[in-house]
């Protein structure tokens, strides 16, 4: 273990941490992924399960993850090792680093689409398709073009590498501070346009009237995976950001603010997309292309759409960028802290390797679209393995680690730093966190993972 001689960089302020962590959480997961998994999994019943996962499992584990980072001031591997001295737990941190790497490899592909759509909307190509099915066809044409998809993917990776290269404060904090509120405002405009479209009622019904007949063990797993994915938790990104946080700041209230912001954005995006999907007769279960089929039509039907369209895709790309830097930051922090690499070398090596690993994901939308493993193409497989398996498993291990390895009482002493006022006013919160981190979170994650394997069905449970 290396002890860095220079003092570790810290966020400029408490707001710096919240903005950067919210910048990590808010991204394609809210605006691209949330709507399409809701569409594929039957609407409001899925949303209810997702909200429950966020509140019951997401919040207590998020608090724990940030706390591990703030306490140790280290990357995931170093953090687990410092608190336990065990190689097994250092390996758990290593699994997180690997998961982040894999997530970035497909995340940047989709972010590339968003960047590509900036050009499409400036060139006016996006607004040629009054007929919604034509917008969908245009999307298929673009993603079938190998040069288009890999080109924008590579371009986005270079942007991400540039920002991580610039270092913690300069790159990440400043980048996150600027654009998020504007994006939120724009989403609200799109939502209002969606709601006021003729036929949007069917979309609202889809979002509000639960249909439990589609719910299965898989639904729970996907909802849990989505909760982890959208909050950037379970693999050490929030841990790493927490490691730059000051002990004077409150972990629980920061975690709650991030969670509320992130959830609000996902719900607004969901309403914006489904009112429009139903009003235009598009397919709610269209999969990863859903927002790219829908939004061009919305912008066309919106006064000032030619201006809002490009601004929207610029902001979506920036939101994706602040998420992508958090993914690359984890692996960079690991190689800088643990292996003594320079920041520049880590960024260049791992940015490039991520690009190579992402190529089969990019090709899953064209030349490799028929190549499937367990019924999923390469993109689908990496997404499923990371979001639905590795992240919840990481969350389970974080909870078990805090409760039984680090030990709850020691963790609590750390948690109280910066949160004295909160706990003095609401001592019950401590008991709640204790119950959730020791029992509910780990047991529920375990059951969901087990249920998804079908074992519980076999046992008749
Ligand atoms: N949460 C981000 C989003 O919703 C994606 C992301 C960034 C992420 N860092 C992560 C997901 C770490 C899982 C783990 O777009």
PDB file of N, CA and C in Angstrom, residues 57 61 65 68 80 89 92-93 95-96 99 224 228 233-236 239 385-402 442 445 449:
ATOM      1  N   UNK A  57     -33.074  -0.125  -0.460  1.00  0.00           N
ATOM      2  CA  UNK A  57     -31.731  -0.682  -0.631  1.00  0.00           C
ATOM      3  C   UNK A  57     -30.755   0.412  -1.062  1.00  0.00           C
ATOM      4  N   UNK A  61     -27.290   1.792   1.278  1.00  0.00           N
ATOM      5  CA  UNK A  61     -26.019   1.307   0.729  1.00  0.00           C
ATOM      6  C   UNK A  61     -25.210   2.480   0.155  1.00  0.00           C
ATOM      7  N   UNK A  65     -21.477   3.331   1.020  1.00  0.00           N
ATOM      8  CA  UNK A  65     -20.403   3.373   0.016  1.00  0.00           C
ATOM      9  C   UNK A  65     -19.616   4.688   0.091  1.00  0.00           C
ATOM     10  N   UNK A  68     -17.348   4.697   3.231  1.00  0.00           N
ATOM     11  CA  UNK A  68     -16.098   3.924   3.126  1.00  0.00           C
ATOM     12  C   UNK A  68     -15.034   4.780   2.429  1.00  0.00           C
ATOM     13  N   UNK A  80     -11.080  -0.961   0.851  1.00  0.00           N
ATOM     14  CA  UNK A  80     -11.479  -2.220   1.501  1.00  0.00           C
ATOM     15  C   UNK A  80     -10.297  -2.836   2.232  1.00  0.00           C
ATOM     16  N   UNK A  89     -11.373  -8.940   0.581  1.00  0.00           N
ATOM     17  CA  UNK A  89     -12.138  -7.695   0.455  1.00  0.00           C
ATOM     18  C   UNK A  89     -11.473  -6.736  -0.501  1.00  0.00           C
ATOM     19  N   UNK A  92     -12.867  -7.614  -3.682  1.00  0.00           N
ATOM     20  CA  UNK A  92     -14.211  -7.069  -3.915  1.00  0.00           C
ATOM     21  C   UNK A  92     -14.093  -5.679  -4.536  1.00  0.00           C
ATOM     22  N   UNK A  93     -13.172  -4.874  -3.981  1.00  0.00           N
ATOM     23  CA  UNK A  93     -12.906  -3.571  -4.595  1.00  0.00           C
ATOM     24  C   UNK A  93     -12.444  -3.732  -6.037  1.00  0.00           C
ATOM     25  N   UNK A  95     -13.274  -6.114  -8.082  1.00  0.00           N
ATOM     26  CA  UNK A  95     -14.435  -6.443  -8.921  1.00  0.00           C
ATOM     27  C   UNK A  95     -15.151  -5.150  -9.329  1.00  0.00           C
ATOM     28  N   UNK A  96     -15.211  -4.204  -8.385  1.00  0.00           N
ATOM     29  CA  UNK A  96     -15.835  -2.925  -8.699  1.00  0.00           C
ATOM     30  C   UNK A  96     -15.083  -2.187  -9.793  1.00  0.00           C
ATOM     31  N   UNK A  99     -15.903  -3.755 -12.988  1.00  0.00           N
ATOM     32  CA  UNK A  99     -17.270  -3.469 -13.429  1.00  0.00           C
ATOM     33  C   UNK A  99     -17.344  -2.078 -14.063  1.00  0.00           C
ATOM     34  N   UNK A 224     -33.857  -3.530  -9.588  1.00  0.00           N
ATOM     35  CA  UNK A 224     -32.761  -3.338  -8.642  1.00  0.00           C
ATOM     36  C   UNK A 224     -31.502  -2.888  -9.384  1.00  0.00           C
ATOM     37  N   UNK A 228     -29.329   0.676  -8.947  1.00  0.00           N
ATOM     38  CA  UNK A 228     -27.885   0.778  -8.732  1.00  0.00           C
ATOM     39  C   UNK A 228     -27.215   1.548  -9.862  1.00  0.00           C
ATOM     40  N   UNK A 233     -23.947   3.285  -8.142  1.00  0.00           N
ATOM     41  CA  UNK A 233     -23.426   2.613  -6.947  1.00  0.00           C
ATOM     42  C   UNK A 233     -23.161   1.137  -7.148  1.00  0.00           C
ATOM     43  N   UNK A 234     -22.382   0.590  -6.201  1.00  0.00           N
ATOM     44  CA  UNK A 234     -22.105  -0.836  -6.210  1.00  0.00           C
ATOM     45  C   UNK A 234     -20.769  -1.194  -6.823  1.00  0.00           C
ATOM     46  N   UNK A 235     -20.053  -0.218  -7.356  1.00  0.00           N
ATOM     47  CA  UNK A 235     -18.753  -0.549  -7.943  1.00  0.00           C
ATOM     48  C   UNK A 235     -17.650   0.401  -7.509  1.00  0.00           C
ATOM     49  N   UNK A 236     -17.938   1.314  -6.612  1.00  0.00           N
ATOM     50  CA  UNK A 236     -16.846   2.131  -6.098  1.00  0.00           C
ATOM     51  C   UNK A 236     -16.717   3.515  -6.704  1.00  0.00           C
ATOM     52  N   UNK A 239     -17.770   5.646  -3.907  1.00  0.00           N
ATOM     53  CA  UNK A 239     -16.715   5.490  -2.912  1.00  0.00           C
ATOM     54  C   UNK A 239     -15.531   6.404  -3.276  1.00  0.00           C
ATOM     55  N   UNK A 385     -24.827  -8.234 -17.271  1.00  0.00           N
ATOM     56  CA  UNK A 385     -23.858  -8.734 -16.288  1.00  0.00           C
ATOM     57  C   UNK A 385     -23.425  -7.653 -15.314  1.00  0.00           C
ATOM     58  N   UNK A 386     -23.169  -6.454 -15.820  1.00  0.00           N
ATOM     59  CA  UNK A 386     -22.678  -5.398 -14.945  1.00  0.00           C
ATOM     60  C   UNK A 386     -23.822  -4.824 -14.117  1.00  0.00           C
ATOM     61  N   UNK A 387     -24.857  -4.294 -14.795  1.00  0.00           N
ATOM     62  CA  UNK A 387     -25.904  -3.568 -14.070  1.00  0.00           C
ATOM     63  C   UNK A 387     -26.714  -4.498 -13.175  1.00  0.00           C
ATOM     64  N   UNK A 388     -27.077  -5.665 -13.690  1.00  0.00           N
ATOM     65  CA  UNK A 388     -28.020  -6.495 -12.942  1.00  0.00           C
ATOM     66  C   UNK A 388     -27.352  -7.507 -12.019  1.00  0.00           C
ATOM     67  N   UNK A 389     -26.113  -7.856 -12.284  1.00  0.00           N
ATOM     68  CA  UNK A 389     -25.439  -8.833 -11.422  1.00  0.00           C
ATOM     69  C   UNK A 389     -24.323  -8.171 -10.599  1.00  0.00           C
ATOM     70  N   UNK A 390     -23.340  -7.574 -11.279  1.00  0.00           N
ATOM     71  CA  UNK A 390     -22.162  -7.099 -10.546  1.00  0.00           C
ATOM     72  C   UNK A 390     -22.493  -5.959  -9.587  1.00  0.00           C
ATOM     73  N   UNK A 391     -23.332  -5.001 -10.017  1.00  0.00           N
ATOM     74  CA  UNK A 391     -23.617  -3.873  -9.121  1.00  0.00           C
ATOM     75  C   UNK A 391     -24.412  -4.304  -7.879  1.00  0.00           C
ATOM     76  N   UNK A 392     -25.533  -5.048  -8.053  1.00  0.00           N
ATOM     77  CA  UNK A 392     -26.233  -5.490  -6.836  1.00  0.00           C
ATOM     78  C   UNK A 392     -25.352  -6.363  -5.940  1.00  0.00           C
ATOM     79  N   UNK A 393     -24.545  -7.220  -6.551  1.00  0.00           N
ATOM     80  CA  UNK A 393     -23.636  -8.039  -5.752  1.00  0.00           C
ATOM     81  C   UNK A 393     -22.655  -7.142  -5.000  1.00  0.00           C
ATOM     82  N   UNK A 394     -22.151  -6.128  -5.684  1.00  0.00           N
ATOM     83  CA  UNK A 394     -21.262  -5.169  -5.027  1.00  0.00           C
ATOM     84  C   UNK A 394     -21.962  -4.495  -3.862  1.00  0.00           C
ATOM     85  N   UNK A 395     -23.229  -4.138  -4.043  1.00  0.00           N
ATOM     86  CA  UNK A 395     -23.998  -3.491  -2.982  1.00  0.00           C
ATOM     87  C   UNK A 395     -24.202  -4.421  -1.789  1.00  0.00           C
ATOM     88  N   UNK A 396     -24.495  -5.679  -2.102  1.00  0.00           N
ATOM     89  CA  UNK A 396     -24.658  -6.689  -1.048  1.00  0.00           C
ATOM     90  C   UNK A 396     -23.375  -6.778  -0.232  1.00  0.00           C
ATOM     91  N   UNK A 397     -22.238  -6.833  -0.929  1.00  0.00           N
ATOM     92  CA  UNK A 397     -20.960  -6.989  -0.231  1.00  0.00           C
ATOM     93  C   UNK A 397     -20.612  -5.735   0.574  1.00  0.00           C
ATOM     94  N   UNK A 398     -20.966  -4.561   0.045  1.00  0.00           N
ATOM     95  CA  UNK A 398     -20.703  -3.322   0.789  1.00  0.00           C
ATOM     96  C   UNK A 398     -21.472  -3.342   2.120  1.00  0.00           C
ATOM     97  N   UNK A 399     -22.750  -3.752   2.048  1.00  0.00           N
ATOM     98  CA  UNK A 399     -23.560  -3.787   3.271  1.00  0.00           C
ATOM     99  C   UNK A 399     -22.992  -4.790   4.268  1.00  0.00           C
ATOM    100  N   UNK A 400     -22.676  -5.988   3.784  1.00  0.00           N
ATOM    101  CA  UNK A 400     -22.126  -7.018   4.675  1.00  0.00           C
ATOM    102  C   UNK A 400     -20.801  -6.531   5.262  1.00  0.00           C
ATOM    103  N   UNK A 401     -20.000  -5.884   4.415  1.00  0.00           N
ATOM    104  CA  UNK A 401     -18.698  -5.405   4.880  1.00  0.00           C
ATOM    105  C   UNK A 401     -18.859  -4.413   6.031  1.00  0.00           C
ATOM    106  N   UNK A 402     -19.746  -3.448   5.838  1.00  0.00           N
ATOM    107  CA  UNK A 402     -19.921  -2.428   6.879  1.00  0.00           C
ATOM    108  C   UNK A 402     -20.450  -3.052   8.165  1.00  0.00           C
ATOM    109  N   UNK A 442     -28.932  -6.359   2.694  1.00  0.00           N
ATOM    110  CA  UNK A 442     -28.277  -7.581   2.216  1.00  0.00           C
ATOM    111  C   UNK A 442     -29.255  -8.724   1.940  1.00  0.00           C
ATOM    112  N   UNK A 445     -31.309  -7.987  -1.337  1.00  0.00           N
ATOM    113  CA  UNK A 445     -30.496  -8.149  -2.556  1.00  0.00           C
ATOM    114  C   UNK A 445     -30.240  -9.634  -2.799  1.00  0.00           C
ATOM    115  N   UNK A 449     -31.337 -11.663  -6.178  1.00  0.00           N
ATOM    116  CA  UNK A 449     -30.353 -12.367  -7.011  1.00  0.00           C
ATOM    117  C   UNK A 449     -30.716 -13.853  -7.113  1.00  0.00           C
TER     118      UNK A 449
END
